[in-house]
Amino acid sequence: MTMTDHKPPAGAQPLEPRIPDPSAKWQKRWNDMALFKAPEFPQGRKYFVMPMLPYPSGDIHMGHFRNYSMTDAIARKRMMEGYDVLHPLGWDAFGLPAEQAAISRNLHPEEWTLGNIAQSKATLQKVGISFDWSREVASCLPDYYKWTQWMFLQLYKHGLAYRKESEVNWCGTCNTVLANEQAAGGVCWRCGNAVGRKTLTQWFFKITEYAARLLDDIDHLDNWPDNVRTLQRNWIGRSTGAEVEFRLPDGTKIPVFTTRPDTIYGVTFMAIAPDAPLLASLAIPDARRAAVDAFVTRTRGKLAVERMADEEKEGVDTGIVVINPVSGEQVPLWVASYVLSGYGTGCLMGVPAHDQRDFEFARKYGLPIRQVIRSANEATSESGMTVATEDYGTMINSGPFNDQVGQAGVDAVIAHLEKNCIGRAQIQYRLRDWLVSRQRYWGAPIPMIHCDGCGIVPVPESDLPVLLPKGHIDFLPKGRSPLADIPEYINVKCPKCNRPAQRDPDTMDTFLCSSWYFLRYIDPKNDQAPFDKKKAAAWLPIDYYMGGVEHATGHLIYFRFFTKFLKDIGWLTVDEPARILFNHGMVMDSTGQVMSKSKGNVVSPIDMMRLHGVDPTRVAMFFSSPGDKEVLWSETGVVGAERFIHRVDQFVRSAKAAIGGKFDPDARFDTAKLSAAERDIYRKLHQTILKVDRDFEVMQLNTHLSAVMELSGALGSGENLRPELRAVCAATMVKLLAPLTPHMSEEWWEILGFGPTIFRAKWPSVDEAALPTDSVTIAVQFNGKVRGQLTVPADADEKAVVAAVQSDAKLAAHLAGKSVVKTIHVPGRLLNIVVK
């Protein structure tokens, strides 16, 4: 059913008179009864639902309105299902965007940020989002960043925060360093300009210590989207192989990591990254020095991702030879553009016959190609090769290892390396340590002190927070932190020796602030600790977390890392922060462009509300698309939403008039005593409850609405139904709509004679006796995502339902090439197959 199906009856005006918007009335009543205030500890079943921490760049637009309306709908339904609900919101209020905006407006970043927070909060309150505002946090306020600094100190105390000189990603436009995740694609995540390289002394978090756990535990995130899990697996990037100790003629060791030790006899050159620290220590012959220096200067300014993307592999011969420790052969050492300093040791063994990048490089520079693996599918000689053969196979031209096959060959070479102390088995990860220093003012100050006598000294926890200085600050970027130029801030006494010392001048990456914020929601007023451990144990994990997929390899890895660390040091009882992750779709304008202030195409929900009311705007947004898909926003949908709401309003009022007094809104009816027409309606009513429950759990609120619209159409005026059934249909329909149209549903609930709020009423349950008994239609999910429906016998057990999926060509396609981890069967409702 579509919005346009809800046309006015014959003879009526084209558009019914608009129903007065009751939102102000009900928002005041909710506030007076503290309806959305979560208890300190859940008293029964708990449900912790939250959207990702928003950045206050101005007033909210329809994109924000959609996302927060979805978590609002979840919170309201769970309330009706009897849960104690925690639904908080805060503000990711530090960072580069605020500082840049303040500079352009000649304002202090705090003034600009807090003004935006006030405006956005006022709008969210006007649209009736059910946030528990008593738990609001803002990362730029001292009572929050005190504990961000505390987190830094805990990481330092446990050996996971360190400072070193490193070549880093540098945005010349923003004049600050960027983490790898913020420089993806070679451009700055904020300004979009090209990112270069610079050597600086910076603070890092040793997130690589958690690489294995972060990777392995992805398998337990059954209710996270497949694409997010894949993105995280690829970003963390485990490689299993061996470290081999090649050496120079003078005995200097050149360690190399390889995933294919079985190809070691095929090495015809060595290659080193232009930015590898080892390169600077090598004695390059004078005849080659100028060429090598020129090549390094030209290539090292490029980011690793850019060099990897270059189709043209470039390099220069250093004039140095390296000895293969297994074969004893001497091969030339080249500097090559496609070698990465951040992977392995920054040096690789060139095996052109069995690695395509090496093959292209060798062809370009006339280097030998030696085949040492014969795969089952080819028998081409080196001279006739057009591409590298990268398959595992039988080892040839490999001395004592000839005829070893596949993994057996790999294991045999590793055993030889370890026996002769020239190498060892090793695992490498693509994930790099997290660079957290920023050369900006508007961030949480790093709580460390530099003393000439004592070295690096942590600020005592009792002295937190280290406050940002106020007053006149020169925010203009200079390539160093503005805090370094404020004597009264930077100059302090050493906590150990009491001699003159200096504060660390840098501030923290704002992603650090958003890595633990969900924990502060649990206990936001605590001034003795970041949160109470018992409260955290009661509320965690987050039951439903909603946000954009663009955070897959940044925030969503960082906050998993923080959770695991805090569990390890005894602060948490869980090591994964969120049970369900949902990626919402973007809201586009009518031309298909993402709404953003920079494009000038935002639509304000306040404007829509003034024209049409809050709930019609919500209905139009929900109806436009499934929650995980993009929305092409058009105001025309709101007109259809108004008509639908008017139709429900007429039915509710007429049903109440027909029944007169009180009635049981959850009454059951004996189908044998109903007329045929009433039996059909009663069955339709409970089929709708069943469908709404299924659709809601996968955030297909468009089909949730469609099901209620179909029920409304089937009910008509309801005059052919007995008053009791007509009233129950009205009450049930109002309950089903309550999470989506909360203000109108409260109004209708009051009209029907109930109170004080529909959100303390019981969510409708299905009368199984009303449903057809011979078959049921169930939802089929793969890794928590609905991929289709299946009609099966009503008494079908899990084994029979799985067999039915396997025999359905469309559904079985989702099993192709995958193994089943487990199945979750809810009889008569759904089958979720977890695959990998």
GROMACS .gro file of N, CA, C and O in nm, residues 627-677:
model
  204
  627GLY      N    1   1.490   0.126   0.705
  627GLY     CA    2   1.581   0.205   0.785
  627GLY      C    3   1.725   0.204   0.739
  627GLY      O    4   1.800   0.299   0.763
  628ASP      N    5   1.767   0.096   0.673
  628ASP     CA    6   1.908   0.087   0.631
  628ASP      C    7   1.930   0.138   0.489
  628ASP      O    8   2.042   0.129   0.437
  629LYS      N    9   1.826   0.189   0.426
  629LYS     CA   10   1.838   0.238   0.288
  629LYS      C   11   1.832   0.390   0.284
  629LYS      O   12   1.782   0.455   0.375
  630GLU      N   13   1.881   0.445   0.175
  630GLU     CA   14   1.876   0.589   0.157
  630GLU      C   15   1.732   0.637   0.139
  630GLU      O   16   1.646   0.563   0.091
  631VAL      N   17   1.710   0.760   0.181
  631VAL     CA   18   1.579   0.825   0.165
  631VAL      C   19   1.595   0.941   0.070
  631VAL      O   20   1.684   1.025   0.087
  632LEU      N   21   1.512   0.946  -0.032
  632LEU     CA   22   1.505   1.063  -0.120
  632LEU      C   23   1.390   1.148  -0.067
  632LEU      O   24   1.274   1.119  -0.094
  633TRP      N   25   1.423   1.250   0.011
  633TRP     CA   26   1.319   1.324   0.082
  633TRP      C   27   1.238   1.411  -0.012
  633TRP      O   28   1.290   1.485  -0.093
  634SER      N   29   1.106   1.401   0.005
  634SER     CA   30   1.014   1.486  -0.069
  634SER      C   31   0.897   1.519   0.022
  634SER      O   32   0.844   1.432   0.092
  635GLU      N   33   0.856   1.644   0.021
  635GLU     CA   34   0.749   1.688   0.108
  635GLU      C   35   0.614   1.629   0.067
  635GLU      O   36   0.521   1.623   0.149
  636THR      N   37   0.605   1.579  -0.055
  636THR     CA   38   0.476   1.526  -0.100
  636THR      C   39   0.430   1.408  -0.016
  636THR      O   40   0.311   1.385   0.000
  637GLY      N   41   0.527   1.331   0.040
  637GLY     CA   42   0.489   1.217   0.124
  637GLY      C   43   0.417   1.257   0.250
  637GLY      O   44   0.341   1.178   0.307
  638VAL      N   45   0.438   1.380   0.296
  638VAL     CA   46   0.376   1.424   0.420
  638VAL      C   47   0.226   1.441   0.401
  638VAL      O   48   0.148   1.419   0.494
  639VAL      N   49   0.185   1.478   0.282
  639VAL     CA   50   0.042   1.497   0.256
  639VAL      C   51  -0.031   1.364   0.270
  639VAL      O   52  -0.137   1.354   0.333
  640GLY      N   53   0.027   1.257   0.212
  640GLY     CA   54  -0.032   1.125   0.227
  640GLY      C   55  -0.033   1.079   0.372
  640GLY      O   56  -0.128   1.014   0.417
  641ALA      N   57   0.072   1.115   0.445
  641ALA     CA   58   0.079   1.079   0.587
  641ALA      C   59  -0.034   1.147   0.664
  641ALA      O   60  -0.096   1.087   0.753
  642GLU      N   61  -0.062   1.272   0.633
  642GLU     CA   62  -0.170   1.343   0.700
  642GLU      C   63  -0.304   1.274   0.674
  642GLU      O   64  -0.387   1.261   0.764
  643ARG      N   65  -0.324   1.230   0.552
  643ARG     CA   66  -0.451   1.163   0.518
  643ARG      C   67  -0.466   1.033   0.596
  643ARG      O   68  -0.575   1.000   0.645
  644PHE      N   69  -0.356   0.958   0.605
  644PHE     CA   70  -0.360   0.832   0.680
  644PHE      C   71  -0.394   0.859   0.827
  644PHE      O   72  -0.480   0.792   0.886
  645ILE      N   73  -0.329   0.956   0.887
  645ILE     CA   74  -0.353   0.988   1.028
  645ILE      C   75  -0.497   1.034   1.048
  645ILE      O   76  -0.563   0.998   1.146
  646HIS      N   77  -0.550   1.110   0.951
  646HIS     CA   78  -0.689   1.155   0.960
  646HIS      C   79  -0.784   1.036   0.955
  646HIS      O   80  -0.884   1.031   1.030
  647ARG      N   81  -0.751   0.937   0.875
  647ARG     CA   82  -0.836   0.819   0.863
  647ARG      C   83  -0.838   0.740   0.994
  647ARG      O   84  -0.943   0.695   1.040
  648VAL      N   85  -0.721   0.723   1.054
  648VAL     CA   86  -0.713   0.654   1.183
  648VAL      C   87  -0.790   0.733   1.288
  648VAL      O   88  -0.864   0.675   1.369
  649ASP      N   89  -0.778   0.864   1.286
  649ASP     CA   90  -0.846   0.949   1.383
  649ASP      C   91  -0.998   0.930   1.374
  649ASP      O   92  -1.066   0.916   1.477
  650GLN      N   93  -1.050   0.925   1.251
  650GLN     CA   94  -1.194   0.906   1.233
  650GLN      C   95  -1.238   0.770   1.288
  650GLN      O   96  -1.343   0.759   1.353
  651PHE      N   97  -1.157   0.666   1.262
  651PHE     CA   98  -1.193   0.532   1.307
  651PHE      C   99  -1.193   0.525   1.460
  651PHE      O  100  -1.285   0.468   1.521
  652VAL      N  101  -1.091   0.582   1.523
  652VAL     CA  102  -1.081   0.578   1.669
  652VAL      C  103  -1.201   0.648   1.732
  652VAL      O  104  -1.264   0.596   1.825
  653ARG      N  105  -1.234   0.766   1.680
  653ARG     CA  106  -1.344   0.841   1.739
  653ARG      C  107  -1.478   0.768   1.720
  653ARG      O  108  -1.562   0.765   1.812
  654SER      N  109  -1.497   0.710   1.601
  654SER     CA  110  -1.624   0.639   1.578
  654SER      C  111  -1.631   0.511   1.661
  654SER      O  112  -1.739   0.473   1.710
  655ALA      N  113  -1.518   0.442   1.680
  655ALA     CA  114  -1.517   0.321   1.762
  655ALA      C  115  -1.550   0.353   1.907
  655ALA      O  116  -1.624   0.279   1.974
  656LYS      N  117  -1.496   0.463   1.957
  656LYS     CA  118  -1.525   0.503   2.095
  656LYS      C  119  -1.672   0.541   2.110
  656LYS      O  120  -1.739   0.504   2.209
  657ALA      N  121  -1.724   0.609   2.010
  657ALA     CA  122  -1.866   0.647   2.015
  657ALA      C  123  -1.955   0.523   2.015
  657ALA      O  124  -2.058   0.519   2.085
  658ALA      N  125  -1.917   0.421   1.939
  658ALA     CA  126  -1.998   0.299   1.929
  658ALA      C  127  -1.995   0.218   2.058
  658ALA      O  128  -2.096   0.161   2.100
  659ILE      N  129  -1.878   0.210   2.125
  659ILE     CA  130  -1.867   0.129   2.247
  659ILE      C  131  -1.916   0.205   2.368
  659ILE      O  132  -1.963   0.146   2.466
  660GLY      N  133  -1.902   0.339   2.363
  660GLY     CA  134  -1.951   0.421   2.473
  660GLY      C  135  -1.856   0.422   2.591
  660GLY      O  136  -1.769   0.506   2.601
  661GLY      N  137  -1.871   0.324   2.681
  661GLY     CA  138  -1.796   0.326   2.807
  661GLY      C  139  -1.664   0.254   2.799
  661GLY      O  140  -1.596   0.249   2.695
  662LYS      N  141  -1.625   0.192   2.914
  662LYS     CA  142  -1.497   0.126   2.924
  662LYS      C  143  -1.498  -0.008   2.851
  662LYS      O  144  -1.603  -0.072   2.835
  663PHE      N  145  -1.379  -0.051   2.810
  663PHE     CA  146  -1.363  -0.183   2.746
  663PHE      C  147  -1.221  -0.230   2.768
  663PHE      O  148  -1.131  -0.152   2.805
  664ASP      N  149  -1.200  -0.360   2.747
  664ASP     CA  150  -1.067  -0.420   2.762
  664ASP      C  151  -0.995  -0.408   2.628
  664ASP      O  152  -1.034  -0.475   2.531
  665PRO      N  153  -0.887  -0.328   2.619
  665PRO     CA  154  -0.820  -0.309   2.489
  665PRO      C  155  -0.746  -0.433   2.441
  665PRO      O  156  -0.712  -0.443   2.323
  666ASP      N  157  -0.724  -0.531   2.532
  666ASP     CA  158  -0.651  -0.652   2.496
  666ASP      C  159  -0.742  -0.774   2.493
  666ASP      O  160  -0.695  -0.888   2.502
  667ALA      N  161  -0.872  -0.751   2.480
  667ALA     CA  162  -0.968  -0.862   2.484
  667ALA      C  163  -0.944  -0.960   2.371
  667ALA      O  164  -0.903  -0.923   2.261
  668ARG      N  165  -0.970  -1.090   2.400
  668ARG     CA  166  -0.966  -1.196   2.300
  668ARG      C  167  -1.109  -1.236   2.264
  668ARG      O  168  -1.201  -1.224   2.345
  669PHE      N  169  -1.126  -1.284   2.143
  669PHE     CA  170  -1.258  -1.323   2.095
  669PHE      C  171  -1.256  -1.468   2.050
  669PHE      O  172  -1.156  -1.514   1.991
  670ASP      N  173  -1.363  -1.538   2.079
  670ASP     CA  174  -1.380  -1.675   2.031
  670ASP      C  175  -1.422  -1.667   1.885
  670ASP      O  176  -1.532  -1.619   1.853
  671THR      N  177  -1.333  -1.713   1.795
  671THR     CA  178  -1.362  -1.699   1.652
  671THR      C  179  -1.487  -1.774   1.610
  671THR      O  180  -1.552  -1.737   1.512
  672ALA      N  181  -1.523  -1.877   1.684
  672ALA     CA  182  -1.643  -1.954   1.649
  672ALA      C  183  -1.770  -1.871   1.671
  672ALA      O  184  -1.875  -1.901   1.612
  673LYS      N  185  -1.762  -1.767   1.753
  673LYS     CA  186  -1.879  -1.684   1.784
  673LYS      C  187  -1.882  -1.556   1.702
  673LYS      O  188  -1.970  -1.472   1.723
  674LEU      N  189  -1.783  -1.539   1.611
  674LEU     CA  190  -1.779  -1.421   1.527
  674LEU      C  191  -1.843  -1.451   1.393
  674LEU      O  192  -1.842  -1.565   1.345
  675SER      N  193  -1.898  -1.347   1.333
  675SER     CA  194  -1.948  -1.363   1.196
  675SER      C  195  -1.829  -1.385   1.102
  675SER      O  196  -1.713  -1.361   1.139
  676ALA      N  197  -1.855  -1.426   0.981
  676ALA     CA  198  -1.746  -1.450   0.885
  676ALA      C  199  -1.666  -1.322   0.863
  676ALA      O  200  -1.542  -1.325   0.858
  677ALA      N  201  -1.735  -1.209   0.849
  677ALA     CA  202  -1.666  -1.081   0.827
  677ALA      C  203  -1.583  -1.043   0.949
  677ALA      O  204  -1.469  -0.995   0.937
   0.00000   0.00000   0.00000
